[in-house]
PDB file of C-alpha atoms and ligand atoms in Angstrom:
ATOM      1  CA  MET B   4      -3.399   4.205  17.693  1.00 90.00           C
ATOM      2  CA  LYS B   5      -3.824   7.919  17.235  1.00 95.00           C
ATOM      3  CA  LYS B   6      -6.322   8.681  15.525  1.00 97.00           C
ATOM      4  CA  ILE B   7      -6.306  10.837  12.428  1.00 98.00           C
ATOM      5  CA  ALA B   8      -8.577  12.420  10.044  1.00 98.00           C
ATOM      6  CA  VAL B   9      -6.741  13.907   6.039  1.00 98.00           C
ATOM      7  CA  PHE B  10      -7.680  16.743   4.228  1.00 98.00           C
ATOM      8  CA  ALA B  11      -7.530  16.543   0.644  1.00 98.00           C
ATOM      9  CA  SER B  12      -8.707  18.911  -2.620  1.00 98.00           C
ATOM     10  CA  GLY B  13      -8.175  16.716  -5.286  1.00 97.00           C
ATOM     11  CA  SER B  14      -6.206  14.169  -6.269  1.00 97.00           C
ATOM     12  CA  GLY B  15      -4.807  12.353  -3.139  1.00 98.00           C
ATOM     13  CA  SER B  16      -2.119  10.985  -4.022  1.00 98.00           C
ATOM     14  CA  ASN B  17      -0.447  11.695   0.382  1.00 98.00           C
ATOM     15  CA  PHE B  18      -3.493  10.520   1.874  1.00 98.00           C
ATOM     16  CA  GLN B  19      -2.930   7.286  -0.835  1.00 98.00           C
ATOM     17  CA  ALA B  20       0.703   6.988   0.555  1.00 98.00           C
ATOM     18  CA  LEU B  21      -0.557   7.264   4.406  1.00 98.00           C
ATOM     19  CA  VAL B  22      -3.276   4.959   3.169  1.00 98.00           C
ATOM     20  CA  ASP B  23      -0.733   2.746   2.119  1.00 98.00           C
ATOM     21  CA  ALA B  24       1.187   2.945   5.012  1.00 97.00           C
ATOM     22  CA  ALA B  25      -1.115   1.927   7.540  1.00 97.00           C
ATOM     23  CA  LYS B  26      -1.969  -0.772   5.571  1.00 96.00           C
ATOM     24  CA  ALA B  27       1.995  -1.596   5.408  1.00 96.00           C
ATOM     25  CA  ASN B  28       1.775  -1.100   8.816  1.00 94.00           C
ATOM     26  CA  GLN B  29       4.222   1.482   9.224  1.00 94.00           C
ATOM     27  CA  LEU B  30       1.754   3.734  10.956  1.00 95.00           C
ATOM     28  CA  SER B  31       0.933   3.983  14.766  1.00 91.00           C
ATOM     29  CA  ALA B  32      -2.757   6.332  13.435  1.00 95.00           C
ATOM     30  CA  GLU B  33      -5.893   4.492  12.569  1.00 97.00           C
ATOM     31  CA  ILE B  34      -6.750   7.316   9.849  1.00 98.00           C
ATOM     32  CA  VAL B  35     -10.485   7.575  10.523  1.00 98.00           C
ATOM     33  CA  LEU B  36     -12.045  10.213   8.112  1.00 98.00           C
ATOM     34  CA  MET B  37     -11.306  11.724   4.984  1.00 98.00           C
ATOM     35  CA  VAL B  38     -12.423  15.435   4.631  1.00 98.00           C
ATOM     36  CA  CYS B  39     -12.679  17.143   1.278  1.00 98.00           C
ATOM     37  CA  ASP B  40     -13.567  19.920   0.307  1.00 98.00           C
ATOM     38  CA  LYS B  41     -14.284  19.235  -3.709  1.00 98.00           C
ATOM     39  CA  PRO B  42     -17.230  16.804  -4.530  1.00 96.00           C
ATOM     40  CA  ARG B  43     -15.144  14.899  -7.799  1.00 96.00           C
ATOM     41  CA  ALA B  44     -11.692  15.101  -6.202  1.00 98.00           C
ATOM     42  CA  TYR B  45     -10.453  11.934  -7.213  1.00 98.00           C
ATOM     43  CA  ALA B  46      -9.469  11.641  -3.645  1.00 98.00           C
ATOM     44  CA  ILE B  47     -12.743  10.644  -2.792  1.00 98.00           C
ATOM     45  CA  GLU B  48     -12.565   7.398  -4.798  1.00 98.00           C
ATOM     46  CA  ARG B  49      -9.202   7.093  -3.228  1.00 98.00           C
ATOM     47  CA  ALA B  50     -10.858   7.034   0.422  1.00 98.00           C
ATOM     48  CA  ASP B  51     -13.655   4.406  -1.269  1.00 98.00           C
ATOM     49  CA  LYS B  52     -11.372   2.182  -2.211  1.00 98.00           C
ATOM     50  CA  ALA B  53      -9.221   2.431   0.569  1.00 98.00           C
ATOM     51  CA  GLY B  54     -12.361   1.810   2.509  1.00 98.00           C
ATOM     52  CA  VAL B  55     -11.754   5.186   4.909  1.00 98.00           C
ATOM     53  CA  PRO B  56     -15.072   7.354   5.695  1.00 98.00           C
ATOM     54  CA  SER B  57     -15.388  10.861   3.796  1.00 98.00           C
ATOM     55  CA  LEU B  58     -16.862  13.635   4.469  1.00 98.00           C
ATOM     56  CA  VAL B  59     -17.947  15.903   1.552  1.00 98.00           C
ATOM     57  CA  ILE B  60     -18.475  19.107   2.412  1.00 98.00           C
ATOM     58  CA  SER B  61     -18.559  22.115   0.372  1.00 97.00           C
ATOM     59  CA  PRO B  62     -17.940  25.843   1.962  1.00 97.00           C
ATOM     60  CA  LYS B  63     -20.469  27.004  -0.594  1.00 96.00           C
ATOM     61  CA  ASP B  64     -23.518  25.441   1.139  1.00 97.00           C
ATOM     62  CA  PHE B  65     -22.845  26.702   5.231  1.00 98.00           C
ATOM     63  CA  ALA B  66     -23.218  31.038   5.996  1.00 98.00           C
ATOM     64  CA  SER B  67     -19.870  31.452   7.029  1.00 98.00           C
ATOM     65  CA  LYS B  68     -16.431  29.339   7.715  1.00 97.00           C
ATOM     66  CA  THR B  69     -17.332  28.791  11.398  1.00 98.00           C
ATOM     67  CA  ASP B  70     -20.408  26.675  10.377  1.00 98.00           C
ATOM     68  CA  TYR B  71     -18.145  25.326   8.128  1.00 98.00           C
ATOM     69  CA  GLU B  72     -15.585  24.715  10.359  1.00 98.00           C
ATOM     70  CA  LYS B  73     -18.008  23.349  12.758  1.00 98.00           C
ATOM     71  CA  GLU B  74     -19.742  21.235  11.253  1.00 98.00           C
ATOM     72  CA  ILE B  75     -16.321  19.484  10.399  1.00 98.00           C
ATOM     73  CA  LEU B  76     -15.341  19.919  13.697  1.00 98.00           C
ATOM     74  CA  GLN B  77     -18.772  17.573  14.695  1.00 98.00           C
ATOM     75  CA  LYS B  78     -17.423  14.930  13.235  1.00 98.00           C
ATOM     76  CA  LEU B  79     -14.037  14.980  13.726  1.00 98.00           C
ATOM     77  CA  ASN B  80     -15.307  14.825  18.029  1.00 98.00           C
ATOM     78  CA  GLU B  81     -17.727  12.370  15.845  1.00 98.00           C
ATOM     79  CA  SER B  82     -15.231  10.285  15.275  1.00 98.00           C
ATOM     80  CA  GLY B  83     -12.277  10.717  18.165  1.00 98.00           C
ATOM     81  CA  VAL B  84      -9.966  12.262  15.869  1.00 98.00           C
ATOM     82  CA  GLU B  85      -6.730  13.767  17.505  1.00 97.00           C
ATOM     83  CA  LEU B  86      -4.805  14.587  14.631  1.00 97.00           C
ATOM     84  CA  ILE B  87      -5.187  16.994  11.241  1.00 98.00           C
ATOM     85  CA  VAL B  88      -2.678  15.472   8.787  1.00 98.00           C
ATOM     86  CA  LEU B  89      -3.459  18.516   5.797  1.00 98.00           C
ATOM     87  CA  ALA B  90      -2.689  16.538   2.277  1.00 98.00           C
ATOM     88  CA  GLY B  91      -2.979  18.783  -0.827  1.00 97.00           C
ATOM     89  CA  TYR B  92      -5.956  20.823   1.225  1.00 98.00           C
ATOM     90  CA  MET B  93      -6.975  24.324  -0.504  1.00 95.00           C
ATOM     91  CA  ARG B  94      -8.321  26.938   1.907  1.00 96.00           C
ATOM     92  CA  LEU B  95      -6.472  28.364   4.947  1.00 96.00           C
ATOM     93  CA  ILE B  96      -7.632  26.396   8.476  1.00 98.00           C
ATOM     94  CA  GLY B  97      -9.509  29.309  10.066  1.00 97.00           C
ATOM     95  CA  GLU B  98     -10.414  30.237  13.915  1.00 98.00           C
ATOM     96  CA  THR B  99     -13.167  27.657  14.832  1.00 98.00           C
ATOM     97  CA  LEU B 100     -10.566  24.288  13.807  1.00 98.00           C
ATOM     98  CA  LEU B 101      -7.013  25.436  15.298  1.00 98.00           C
ATOM     99  CA  SER B 102      -8.888  26.591  18.243  1.00 98.00           C
ATOM    100  CA  ALA B 103     -10.294  23.109  18.873  1.00 98.00           C
ATOM    101  CA  TYR B 104      -6.977  21.822  17.483  1.00 98.00           C
ATOM    102  CA  GLU B 105      -4.098  24.077  19.049  1.00 94.00           C
ATOM    103  CA  GLY B 106      -0.792  22.482  17.579  1.00 95.00           C
ATOM    104  CA  ARG B 107      -2.691  19.510  16.253  1.00 97.00           C
ATOM    105  CA  ILE B 108      -2.365  20.071  12.328  1.00 98.00           C
ATOM    106  CA  VAL B 109       0.369  19.582  10.384  1.00 98.00           C
ATOM    107  CA  ASN B 110      -0.051  20.532   6.329  1.00 98.00           C
ATOM    108  CA  ILE B 111       3.083  19.217   3.534  1.00 98.00           C
ATOM    109  CA  HIS B 112       3.877  22.337   1.428  1.00 98.00           C
ATOM    110  CA  PRO B 113       6.576  20.947  -1.950  1.00 98.00           C
ATOM    111  CA  SER B 114       9.184  23.676  -1.533  1.00 98.00           C
ATOM    112  CA  LEU B 115      11.765  24.101   1.466  1.00 98.00           C
ATOM    113  CA  LEU B 116       9.935  27.060   3.303  1.00 98.00           C
ATOM    114  CA  PRO B 117       9.916  29.715   4.834  1.00 98.00           C
ATOM    115  CA  SER B 118      10.754  30.077   0.210  1.00 98.00           C
ATOM    116  CA  PHE B 119       7.652  29.978  -2.203  1.00 98.00           C
ATOM    117  CA  ALA B 120       4.810  29.946   0.197  1.00 97.00           C
ATOM    118  CA  GLY B 121       1.106  29.733  -1.289  1.00 96.00           C
ATOM    119  CA  LYS B 122      -0.398  28.067  -4.353  1.00 95.00           C
ATOM    120  CA  ASP B 123       2.049  26.055  -7.087  1.00 96.00           C
ATOM    121  CA  ALA B 124       5.039  26.091  -5.204  1.00 98.00           C
ATOM    122  CA  ILE B 125       7.127  24.436  -8.427  1.00 98.00           C
ATOM    123  CA  GLY B 126       6.125  26.374 -10.990  1.00 97.00           C
ATOM    124  CA  GLN B 127       6.913  28.827  -8.482  1.00 98.00           C
ATOM    125  CA  ALA B 128      10.068  27.471  -7.469  1.00 97.00           C
ATOM    126  CA  PHE B 129      11.540  26.308 -11.335  1.00 97.00           C
ATOM    127  CA  GLN B 130      10.581  29.865 -13.073  1.00 96.00           C
ATOM    128  CA  ALA B 131      12.692  30.960 -10.108  1.00 97.00           C
ATOM    129  CA  LYS B 132      15.263  28.611 -11.535  1.00 95.00           C
ATOM    130  CA  VAL B 133      16.610  27.238  -7.926  1.00 97.00           C
ATOM    131  CA  LYS B 134      19.496  24.631  -8.102  1.00 97.00           C
ATOM    132  CA  ILE B 135      17.658  23.074  -4.482  1.00 98.00           C
ATOM    133  CA  THR B 136      13.986  23.141  -3.798  1.00 98.00           C
ATOM    134  CA  GLY B 137      11.853  20.187  -1.287  1.00 98.00           C
ATOM    135  CA  VAL B 138       9.497  19.996   0.822  1.00 98.00           C
ATOM    136  CA  THR B 139       8.800  20.728   4.127  1.00 98.00           C
ATOM    137  CA  VAL B 140       6.032  19.642   6.656  1.00 98.00           C
ATOM    138  CA  HIS B 141       4.717  22.057   9.329  1.00 98.00           C
ATOM    139  CA  TYR B 142       2.689  22.220  11.981  1.00 98.00           C
ATOM    140  CA  VAL B 143      -0.493  25.134  10.919  1.00 98.00           C
ATOM    141  CA  ASP B 144      -1.196  28.444  12.082  1.00 96.00           C
ATOM    142  CA  GLU B 145      -3.626  31.145  10.801  1.00 94.00           C
ATOM    143  CA  GLY B 146      -1.207  31.875   8.226  1.00 93.00           C
ATOM    144  CA  MET B 147      -0.373  31.228   4.909  1.00 94.00           C
ATOM    145  CA  ASP B 148       2.427  28.029   5.005  1.00 95.00           C
ATOM    146  CA  THR B 149       3.604  29.780   8.262  1.00 95.00           C
ATOM    147  CA  GLY B 150       2.900  27.258  10.771  1.00 96.00           C
ATOM    148  CA  PRO B 151       6.854  25.656  12.893  1.00 97.00           C
ATOM    149  CA  ILE B 152       8.232  24.148  10.554  1.00 98.00           C
ATOM    150  CA  ILE B 153       8.651  19.702  11.713  1.00 98.00           C
ATOM    151  CA  ALA B 154      11.269  18.088   8.564  1.00 98.00           C
ATOM    152  CA  GLN B 155      12.430  19.280   5.325  1.00 98.00           C
ATOM    153  CA  GLU B 156      14.448  17.841   2.131  1.00 98.00           C
ATOM    154  CA  ALA B 157      15.809  18.760  -0.020  1.00 98.00           C
ATOM    155  CA  VAL B 158      15.487  17.678  -3.656  1.00 98.00           C
ATOM    156  CA  LYS B 159      18.020  18.896  -6.320  1.00 98.00           C
ATOM    157  CA  MET B 160      17.037  20.880  -9.749  1.00 96.00           C
ATOM    158  CA  ASP B 161      18.759  19.097 -12.678  1.00 94.00           C
ATOM    159  CA  GLU B 162      20.166  21.097 -15.535  1.00 91.00           C
ATOM    160  CA  HIS B 163      17.453  19.291 -17.904  1.00 93.00           C
ATOM    161  CA  GLU B 164      14.301  19.367 -15.225  1.00 95.00           C
ATOM    162  CA  THR B 165      11.035  20.512 -16.896  1.00 96.00           C
ATOM    163  CA  ARG B 166       8.002  21.256 -14.537  1.00 96.00           C
ATOM    164  CA  GLU B 167       7.169  18.069 -14.803  1.00 97.00           C
ATOM    165  CA  SER B 168       9.997  15.876 -13.478  1.00 97.00           C
ATOM    166  CA  LEU B 169      10.466  18.354 -11.162  1.00 97.00           C
ATOM    167  CA  GLU B 170       6.922  17.464  -9.867  1.00 97.00           C
ATOM    168  CA  ALA B 171       7.373  13.728  -9.772  1.00 98.00           C
ATOM    169  CA  LYS B 172      10.370  14.253  -8.108  1.00 98.00           C
ATOM    170  CA  ILE B 173       8.612  16.229  -5.399  1.00 98.00           C
ATOM    171  CA  HIS B 174       6.431  13.727  -5.253  1.00 98.00           C
ATOM    172  CA  GLN B 175       8.739  11.215  -4.726  1.00 98.00           C
ATOM    173  CA  VAL B 176       9.465  12.730  -1.733  1.00 98.00           C
ATOM    174  CA  GLU B 177       6.455  13.772  -0.726  1.00 98.00           C
ATOM    175  CA  HIS B 178       5.239   9.919  -0.583  1.00 98.00           C
ATOM    176  CA  LEU B 179       8.455   9.624   2.021  1.00 98.00           C
ATOM    177  CA  LEU B 180       8.549  11.872   4.145  1.00 98.00           C
ATOM    178  CA  TYR B 181       5.469  12.654   5.102  1.00 98.00           C
ATOM    179  CA  PRO B 182       4.301   8.622   6.481  1.00 98.00           C
ATOM    180  CA  ARG B 183       7.473   8.752   8.274  1.00 97.00           C
ATOM    181  CA  VAL B 184       6.634  12.231   9.775  1.00 97.00           C
ATOM    182  CA  ILE B 185       3.529  11.158  10.734  1.00 98.00           C
ATOM    183  CA  GLN B 186       4.894   8.106  12.199  1.00 97.00           C
ATOM    184  CA  LYS B 187       7.218   9.228  14.711  1.00 95.00           C
ATOM    185  CA  LEU B 188       4.456  12.147  15.638  1.00 95.00           C
ATOM    186  CA  CYS B 189       1.777   9.813  16.063  1.00 94.00           C
ATOM    187  CA  SER B 190       4.320   7.156  18.256  1.00 88.00           C
ATOM    188  CA  THR B 191       6.694   9.580  20.907  1.00 77.00           C
ATOM    189  CA  ASP B 192       4.499  10.780  23.936  1.00 57.00           C
ATOM    190  CA  ARG B 193       3.841  14.241  22.469  1.00 57.00           C
ATOM    191  CA  LYS B 194       0.916  15.763  22.305  1.00 52.00           C
ATOM    192  CA  VAL B 195       0.544  16.145  18.526  1.00 48.00           C
TER     193      VAL B 195
HETATM  194  C1  LIG F 212       0.966  18.594  -2.532  1.00 81.96           C
HETATM  195  O1  LIG F 212       2.016  18.587  -3.614  1.00 81.96           O
HETATM  196  C2  LIG F 212       0.816  18.532  -1.567  1.00 81.96           C
HETATM  197  O2  LIG F 212       2.471  19.122  -1.235  1.00 81.96           O
HETATM  198  C3  LIG F 212       0.323  19.988  -1.598  1.00 81.96           C
HETATM  199  O3  LIG F 212      -0.451  19.331  -2.486  1.00 81.96           O
HETATM  200  C4  LIG F 212      -0.517  18.500  -3.409  1.00 81.96           C
HETATM  201  C5  LIG F 212      -1.273  17.828  -3.216  1.00 81.96           C
HETATM  202  O4  LIG F 212      -1.064  16.609  -4.140  1.00 81.96           O
HETATM  203  N1  LIG F 212       0.038  20.748  -0.526  1.00 81.96           N
HETATM  204  P1  LIG F 212      -2.058  15.217  -3.474  1.00 81.96           P
HETATM  205  O5  LIG F 212      -3.485  15.362  -3.615  1.00 81.96           O
HETATM  206  O6  LIG F 212      -1.588  14.469  -2.448  1.00 81.96           O
HETATM  207  O7  LIG F 212      -1.645  13.977  -4.977  1.00 81.96           O
END
């Protein structure tokens, strides 16, 4: 069983999807830690309910990003984390975590990258009136949503689509795709 940490900043619905998959024995991974940079995020409640230890840590309490990430790194090491799964973590990963977990950090983004990288990808796609958007799971590098793509799934924009209905469709796809991809990464012999 691979030990994974999930990083979240908000609602944590993707974290929940991973927790549920693990409970249903659909994930050969143990979620040993949930890291959250926002003290009031709903993801923390979800972690408590699921019995997953959480590390709530705010960059504001550290002199630098390096110090902030060093503290996280120490906790990851203590918990034996092998793979970092970003799920709505609204921060760029810095050099400290990148070099310690090279090739072992993944992210989910609500668009077909490289289209609509960055913030509010769903809103960007909606505004652009594209016919197809979707979801991407990718490795994380120093850029914003730029690392090598692992998996993508398309979502059609219907004629009378609203921003809300598009968002719901995207999240539905995310909640199925992410556990599937993480399962694949954790069950192969590859150094994830
Ligand atoms: C998801 O749409 C994910 O793709 C993006 O941030 C959102 C997080 O949602 N990176 P949640 O916190 O998992 O509900």
